[in-house]
CSV table of C-alpha atoms in Angstrom, one decimal:
chain,number,residue,atom,x,y,z
A,204,UNK,CA,-119.0,62.4,134.7
A,205,UNK,CA,-118.8,62.5,138.7
A,206,UNK,CA,-115.6,64.6,137.7
A,207,UNK,CA,-117.3,66.9,135.8
A,208,UNK,CA,-120.6,67.3,138.3
A,209,UNK,CA,-118.3,67.7,141.0
A,210,UNK,CA,-115.3,69.2,139.9
A,211,UNK,CA,-114.4,71.8,142.7
A,212,UNK,CA,-115.2,69.0,145.0
A,213,UNK,CA,-112.7,66.5,142.8
A,214,UNK,CA,-109.5,69.4,142.7
A,215,UNK,CA,-110.2,69.9,146.9
A,216,UNK,CA,-109.6,66.0,147.0
A,217,UNK,CA,-106.8,65.6,144.5
A,218,UNK,CA,-105.1,68.9,146.3
A,219,UNK,CA,-105.5,67.4,150.0
A,220,UNK,CA,-104.2,63.9,149.1
A,221,UNK,CA,-101.3,65.6,147.3
A,222,UNK,CA,-100.9,67.5,150.1
A,223,UNK,CA,-101.1,65.0,152.7
A,224,UNK,CA,-98.4,62.9,150.8
A,225,UNK,CA,-95.9,65.4,150.1
A,226,UNK,CA,-96.2,66.4,154.2
A,227,UNK,CA,-95.8,62.5,155.0
A,228,UNK,CA,-93.2,61.3,152.9
A,229,UNK,CA,-90.8,64.6,153.0
A,230,UNK,CA,-91.9,66.9,155.9
A,231,UNK,CA,-88.1,67.4,156.7
A,232,UNK,CA,-87.1,68.2,153.4
A,233,UNK,CA,-90.1,70.6,152.1
A,234,UNK,CA,-89.9,72.4,155.7
A,235,UNK,CA,-86.1,73.2,155.2
A,236,UNK,CA,-86.9,74.4,151.3
A,237,UNK,CA,-89.5,76.6,152.4
A,238,UNK,CA,-87.9,77.7,155.4
A,239,UNK,CA,-84.7,79.1,153.5
A,240,UNK,CA,-86.1,79.9,150.0
A,241,UNK,CA,-85.5,83.8,149.2
A,242,UNK,CA,-88.9,85.4,148.8
A,243,UNK,CA,-87.5,87.3,145.7
A,244,UNK,CA,-86.5,83.9,144.0
A,245,UNK,CA,-90.2,82.5,144.7
A,246,UNK,CA,-91.5,85.8,143.0
A,247,UNK,CA,-89.3,85.4,140.1
A,248,UNK,CA,-90.4,81.5,139.7
A,249,UNK,CA,-94.2,82.6,140.0
A,250,UNK,CA,-93.5,85.2,137.2
A,251,UNK,CA,-92.0,82.9,135.0
A,252,UNK,CA,-95.2,80.5,135.4
A,253,UNK,CA,-97.4,83.1,134.8
A,254,UNK,CA,-95.3,84.1,131.9
A,255,UNK,CA,-95.7,80.4,130.7
A,256,UNK,CA,-99.7,80.7,131.0
A,257,UNK,CA,-99.6,83.8,129.2
A,258,UNK,CA,-97.0,82.6,126.1
A,259,UNK,CA,-99.8,79.4,125.8
A,260,UNK,CA,-102.5,81.5,125.8
A,261,UNK,CA,-101.1,83.5,122.9
A,262,UNK,CA,-100.5,80.2,121.3
A,263,UNK,CA,-104.2,79.5,121.8
A,264,UNK,CA,-105.4,82.9,120.0
A,265,UNK,CA,-103.3,81.9,117.2
A,266,UNK,CA,-104.6,78.4,116.8
A,267,UNK,CA,-107.8,79.9,116.9
A,268,UNK,CA,-107.4,82.7,114.5
A,269,UNK,CA,-105.8,79.9,112.0
A,270,UNK,CA,-109.1,77.6,112.5
A,271,UNK,CA,-111.0,80.9,111.4
A,272,UNK,CA,-112.9,81.0,114.5
A,273,UNK,CA,-113.2,84.7,115.4
A,274,UNK,CA,-114.1,85.3,119.1
A,275,UNK,CA,-113.5,88.7,121.6
A,276,UNK,CA,-110.2,88.5,123.0
A,277,UNK,CA,-111.3,88.7,126.4
A,278,UNK,CA,-113.6,86.1,126.3
A,279,UNK,CA,-110.7,83.6,124.7
A,280,UNK,CA,-108.9,84.5,128.0
A,281,UNK,CA,-111.3,83.9,130.2
A,282,UNK,CA,-112.1,80.5,128.8
A,283,UNK,CA,-108.3,79.3,128.6
A,284,UNK,CA,-107.7,80.3,132.2
A,285,UNK,CA,-110.4,78.9,133.5
A,286,UNK,CA,-109.4,75.9,132.1
A,287,UNK,CA,-106.3,75.9,133.7
A,288,UNK,CA,-107.9,74.3,137.0
A,289,UNK,CA,-108.4,71.2,134.6
A,290,UNK,CA,-104.9,70.0,134.5
A,291,UNK,CA,-105.3,67.7,137.3
A,292,UNK,CA,-108.3,65.8,135.7
A,293,UNK,CA,-107.3,62.2,134.5
A,294,UNK,CA,-105.1,62.6,131.1
A,295,UNK,CA,-106.1,66.3,131.1
A,296,UNK,CA,-109.9,65.4,129.7
A,297,UNK,CA,-111.3,68.1,131.3
A,298,UNK,CA,-109.8,70.8,129.0
A,299,UNK,CA,-112.5,69.4,127.0
A,300,UNK,CA,-114.7,72.1,128.9
A,301,UNK,CA,-113.1,74.6,126.1
A,302,UNK,CA,-115.2,72.8,123.4
A,303,UNK,CA,-118.1,73.5,125.6
A,304,UNK,CA,-117.6,76.7,126.1
A,305,UNK,CA,-116.9,77.6,122.6
A,306,UNK,CA,-120.2,75.8,121.9
A,307,UNK,CA,-122.3,77.8,124.7
A,308,UNK,CA,-120.7,81.2,124.8
A,309,UNK,CA,-120.0,81.5,121.0
A,310,UNK,CA,-122.1,79.0,119.3
A,311,UNK,CA,-118.8,77.3,117.4
A,312,UNK,CA,-119.0,73.5,116.8
A,313,UNK,CA,-117.1,70.9,118.2
A,314,UNK,CA,-116.1,70.2,115.0
A,315,UNK,CA,-114.5,73.4,114.3
A,316,UNK,CA,-113.1,74.1,117.8
A,317,UNK,CA,-111.6,70.4,118.4
A,318,UNK,CA,-108.3,71.2,115.7
A,319,UNK,CA,-107.1,74.2,117.5
A,320,UNK,CA,-107.8,72.1,120.9
A,321,UNK,CA,-105.7,69.0,119.8
A,322,UNK,CA,-103.0,70.9,118.0
A,323,UNK,CA,-102.5,73.1,121.2
A,324,UNK,CA,-101.7,69.6,123.4
A,325,UNK,CA,-100.0,68.4,120.2
A,326,UNK,CA,-97.4,71.3,120.4
A,327,UNK,CA,-97.0,71.3,123.9
A,328,UNK,CA,-96.0,67.4,123.6
A,329,UNK,CA,-93.6,68.4,120.3
A,330,UNK,CA,-92.0,71.6,122.6
A,331,UNK,CA,-91.3,68.9,125.4
A,332,UNK,CA,-89.8,66.7,122.9
A,333,UNK,CA,-87.6,69.5,121.6
A,334,UNK,CA,-86.2,70.6,125.0
A,335,UNK,CA,-85.3,67.0,125.7
A,336,UNK,CA,-83.0,67.2,122.8
A,337,UNK,CA,-80.8,69.3,124.9
A,338,UNK,CA,-80.0,66.5,127.3
A,339,UNK,CA,-77.1,64.7,125.3
A,340,UNK,CA,-75.3,67.9,124.4
A,341,UNK,CA,-73.5,70.9,126.2
A,342,UNK,CA,-72.9,74.3,125.9
A,343,UNK,CA,-74.5,76.1,122.8
A,344,UNK,CA,-74.8,72.9,121.1
A,345,UNK,CA,-77.7,72.6,123.4
A,346,UNK,CA,-79.6,75.3,122.0
A,347,UNK,CA,-78.8,74.0,118.1
A,348,UNK,CA,-79.8,70.6,119.0
A,349,UNK,CA,-83.1,72.1,120.3
A,350,UNK,CA,-83.5,74.0,117.2
A,351,UNK,CA,-82.9,71.3,114.9
A,352,UNK,CA,-85.3,69.1,116.4
A,353,UNK,CA,-88.1,71.7,116.2
A,354,UNK,CA,-87.1,71.9,112.7
A,355,UNK,CA,-87.2,68.3,111.9
A,356,UNK,CA,-90.7,68.5,114.0
A,357,UNK,CA,-92.1,71.2,111.4
A,358,UNK,CA,-91.0,69.4,108.3
A,359,UNK,CA,-92.5,66.6,109.4
A,360,UNK,CA,-96.1,68.5,110.0
A,361,UNK,CA,-95.7,70.0,106.4
A,362,UNK,CA,-95.4,66.4,105.3
A,363,UNK,CA,-98.6,65.6,106.9
A,364,UNK,CA,-100.4,68.9,105.9
A,365,UNK,CA,-99.6,67.9,102.0
A,366,UNK,CA,-102.5,65.6,100.6
A,367,UNK,CA,-99.9,63.6,98.5
A,368,UNK,CA,-97.0,63.1,101.0
A,369,UNK,CA,-99.0,62.3,104.0
A,370,UNK,CA,-100.8,59.2,102.3
A,371,UNK,CA,-97.8,57.0,103.1
A,372,UNK,CA,-98.1,57.7,106.8
A,373,UNK,CA,-101.9,56.5,106.7
A,374,UNK,CA,-100.8,53.3,105.2
A,375,UNK,CA,-97.7,53.0,107.9
A,376,UNK,CA,-100.5,53.3,110.6
A,377,UNK,CA,-103.0,50.7,108.8
A,378,UNK,CA,-100.3,48.5,109.4
A,379,UNK,CA,-99.5,48.9,113.0
A,380,UNK,CA,-101.5,46.6,115.0
A,381,UNK,CA,-102.7,49.2,117.9
A,382,UNK,CA,-103.8,51.7,115.1
A,383,UNK,CA,-105.1,49.2,112.4
A,384,UNK,CA,-108.8,49.3,113.4
A,385,UNK,CA,-108.5,53.5,113.9
A,386,UNK,CA,-107.2,54.3,110.8
A,387,UNK,CA,-110.2,56.1,109.1
A,388,UNK,CA,-110.7,58.2,112.5
A,389,UNK,CA,-106.7,58.9,111.7
A,390,UNK,CA,-107.0,59.9,108.6
A,391,UNK,CA,-110.0,62.0,109.0
A,392,UNK,CA,-108.2,63.7,112.0
A,393,UNK,CA,-105.5,64.4,109.9
A,394,UNK,CA,-107.4,66.1,107.4
A,395,UNK,CA,-109.4,68.3,109.7
A,396,UNK,CA,-106.0,69.3,110.9
A,397,UNK,CA,-103.7,70.0,107.8
A,398,UNK,CA,-104.0,73.8,107.7
A,399,UNK,CA,-102.6,74.0,111.5
A,400,UNK,CA,-100.0,71.5,110.4
A,401,UNK,CA,-98.7,73.8,107.7
A,402,UNK,CA,-95.4,75.8,108.4
A,403,UNK,CA,-97.2,79.2,108.5
A,404,UNK,CA,-99.0,77.8,111.7
A,405,UNK,CA,-97.0,75.0,113.1
A,406,UNK,CA,-93.8,77.2,113.3
A,407,UNK,CA,-95.0,80.0,115.1
A,408,UNK,CA,-97.1,78.1,117.1
A,409,UNK,CA,-94.4,75.2,118.3
A,410,UNK,CA,-91.6,78.0,118.7
A,411,UNK,CA,-94.2,79.8,121.4
A,412,UNK,CA,-94.7,76.6,123.4
A,413,UNK,CA,-90.7,75.9,123.4
A,414,UNK,CA,-90.4,79.3,125.0
A,415,UNK,CA,-93.3,78.9,127.2
A,416,UNK,CA,-92.1,75.7,128.9
A,417,UNK,CA,-88.7,76.8,128.8
A,418,UNK,CA,-89.8,79.4,131.2
A,419,UNK,CA,-90.5,76.7,133.9
A,420,UNK,CA,-87.4,74.9,133.3
A,421,UNK,CA,-85.7,78.3,134.2
A,422,UNK,CA,-87.9,78.2,137.6
A,423,UNK,CA,-86.4,75.0,138.5
A,424,UNK,CA,-83.1,76.4,137.8
A,425,UNK,CA,-83.6,79.2,140.2
A,426,UNK,CA,-85.3,76.8,142.3
A,427,UNK,CA,-81.8,74.8,142.5
A,428,UNK,CA,-79.9,77.9,143.2
A,429,UNK,CA,-82.4,79.2,145.8
A,430,UNK,CA,-81.6,75.7,147.8
A,431,UNK,CA,-78.1,76.3,147.2
A,432,UNK,CA,-77.7,73.6,144.6
A,433,UNK,CA,-75.5,74.0,141.5
A,434,UNK,CA,-77.6,73.1,138.5
A,435,UNK,CA,-76.8,74.5,134.6
A,436,UNK,CA,-79.4,76.0,132.9
A,437,UNK,CA,-79.0,73.4,129.9
A,438,UNK,CA,-79.4,70.2,132.6
A,439,UNK,CA,-82.4,72.3,133.8
A,440,UNK,CA,-83.7,72.0,130.6
A,441,UNK,CA,-83.5,68.9,129.8
A,442,UNK,CA,-84.7,67.6,133.4
A,443,UNK,CA,-88.0,69.5,133.6
A,444,UNK,CA,-88.9,68.8,130.1
A,445,UNK,CA,-88.4,65.2,130.2
A,446,UNK,CA,-90.1,64.9,133.6
A,447,UNK,CA,-92.7,66.4,132.3
A,448,UNK,CA,-93.2,64.5,129.3
A,449,UNK,CA,-92.8,61.2,131.4
A,450,UNK,CA,-95.2,62.6,133.8
A,451,UNK,CA,-97.8,63.1,130.9
A,452,UNK,CA,-97.3,59.7,129.3
A,453,UNK,CA,-98.7,58.5,132.6
A,454,UNK,CA,-101.9,59.9,132.0
A,455,UNK,CA,-102.2,60.2,135.7
A,456,UNK,CA,-104.0,63.5,136.3
A,457,UNK,CA,-101.6,66.2,136.3
A,458,UNK,CA,-99.1,63.6,135.9
A,459,UNK,CA,-99.1,63.3,139.8
A,460,UNK,CA,-96.3,60.5,141.2
A,461,UNK,CA,-94.8,60.0,137.6
A,462,UNK,CA,-93.6,63.6,137.0
A,463,UNK,CA,-92.3,63.6,140.7
A,464,UNK,CA,-90.3,60.6,140.5
A,465,UNK,CA,-88.6,61.5,137.4
A,466,UNK,CA,-87.7,65.3,138.2
A,467,UNK,CA,-86.1,64.1,141.8
A,468,UNK,CA,-84.2,61.1,139.9
A,469,UNK,CA,-82.8,63.5,137.1
A,470,UNK,CA,-81.8,66.0,139.6
A,471,UNK,CA,-79.7,63.3,141.8
A,472,UNK,CA,-78.3,61.9,138.5
A,473,UNK,CA,-76.4,65.4,137.9
A,474,UNK,CA,-75.1,66.1,141.1
A,475,UNK,CA,-78.0,67.5,143.2
A,476,UNK,CA,-78.2,66.0,146.7
A,477,UNK,CA,-81.1,63.8,147.8
A,478,UNK,CA,-82.9,65.8,150.2
A,479,UNK,CA,-82.4,69.0,148.0
A,480,UNK,CA,-83.7,67.3,145.2
A,481,UNK,CA,-86.8,66.5,147.1
A,482,UNK,CA,-87.4,69.8,148.2
A,483,UNK,CA,-86.9,71.3,144.4
A,484,UNK,CA,-89.1,68.8,142.9
A,485,UNK,CA,-92.0,70.0,145.5
A,486,UNK,CA,-91.4,73.1,145.3
A,487,UNK,CA,-91.1,73.3,141.5
A,488,UNK,CA,-94.7,71.5,141.3
A,489,UNK,CA,-96.3,73.8,143.8
A,490,UNK,CA,-95.1,76.9,141.8
A,491,UNK,CA,-96.3,75.1,138.2
A,492,UNK,CA,-99.0,72.6,138.7
A,493,UNK,CA,-100.8,73.9,141.8
A,494,UNK,CA,-100.2,77.1,140.8
A,495,UNK,CA,-102.1,76.8,137.6
A,496,UNK,CA,-104.8,75.0,139.4
A,497,UNK,CA,-105.1,77.8,141.9
A,498,UNK,CA,-105.1,80.6,138.8
A,499,UNK,CA,-107.8,78.5,137.0
A,500,UNK,CA,-110.4,78.2,140.1
A,501,UNK,CA,-109.9,81.9,140.6
A,502,UNK,CA,-110.7,82.8,137.1
A,503,UNK,CA,-113.9,80.2,137.2
A,504,UNK,CA,-115.0,81.3,140.5
A,505,UNK,CA,-115.1,85.0,139.8
A,506,UNK,CA,-116.1,84.5,136.1
A,507,UNK,CA,-119.0,82.1,136.9
A,508,UNK,CA,-121.6,84.8,135.4
A,509,UNK,CA,-119.9,85.7,132.1
A,510,UNK,CA,-118.8,81.8,131.7
A,511,UNK,CA,-122.5,80.6,132.2
A,512,UNK,CA,-120.6,78.0,134.5
A,513,UNK,CA,-124.1,76.4,135.4
A,514,UNK,CA,-125.0,75.7,132.1
A,515,UNK,CA,-121.5,74.8,130.7
A,516,UNK,CA,-121.1,72.3,133.6
A,517,UNK,CA,-124.5,70.8,132.9
A,518,UNK,CA,-123.8,70.5,129.0
A,519,UNK,CA,-120.4,68.9,129.6
A,520,UNK,CA,-122.2,66.3,132.2
A,521,UNK,CA,-124.8,65.4,129.8
A,522,UNK,CA,-122.2,64.7,127.1
A,523,UNK,CA,-119.6,62.5,129.2
């Protein structure tokens, strides 16, 4: 509740702590990385991050349409990009603001807007998992591994979408100690999301997610090249995807700490020198995570009137 009521202060504190820790622990590496980094490469990396957000917005818009939610695209974009600043809230729970925005601005109940919100995050996780499949392979086989994993995930979604075939999954969940007490909620959740799990919805949305996250994988590859490190694009793909997925699994704000440690460790594993690996880690996080926060804050502050920000913030605080 405190975070919701004082969102901007919270973001400033998290950003300040992150910058301070980065400077204290890696002042030399960060200075060398910034000093010799080509401006043209920096522009390309930020462009790839922007492409990531644009593609993921297209996916968000598709998920709303697949859920029979029709709102003006401009308003949809305003809501989506304003919520980019929420990526550093614990477990990204701040993205629940989207539910409040949709209800306050368009009268859409949370029961209708929750499925696209959950599938938005789920397809991001599934896309990262598919990109992780590139790790054990080399050359064109990596592309086949990613595509095969994506097809497998679409097939699993089709099974969960079909009333007859999803029943065994519910029975399995009922036998698991951690899920047994929540099996009724899980069944209701799957029932409510069935139409977003059918292949004609899940396949294109998963493809958009894979394309979006791969753009940021290319960003890591460009950063390493800009720092003079030799890194294969396939290695950059699985390293960024795996590190991001591991960071998300920590449920820490924005995966802070976990993602950075994983990125540096994996980069060193494929032969990137330690100081260069640390510099690349800090640069890629600045160009992805913190760029998203800045972009989200800019949209929020400039669009406060259209977003009915004070009313939405009060609603969110009241419901927390």
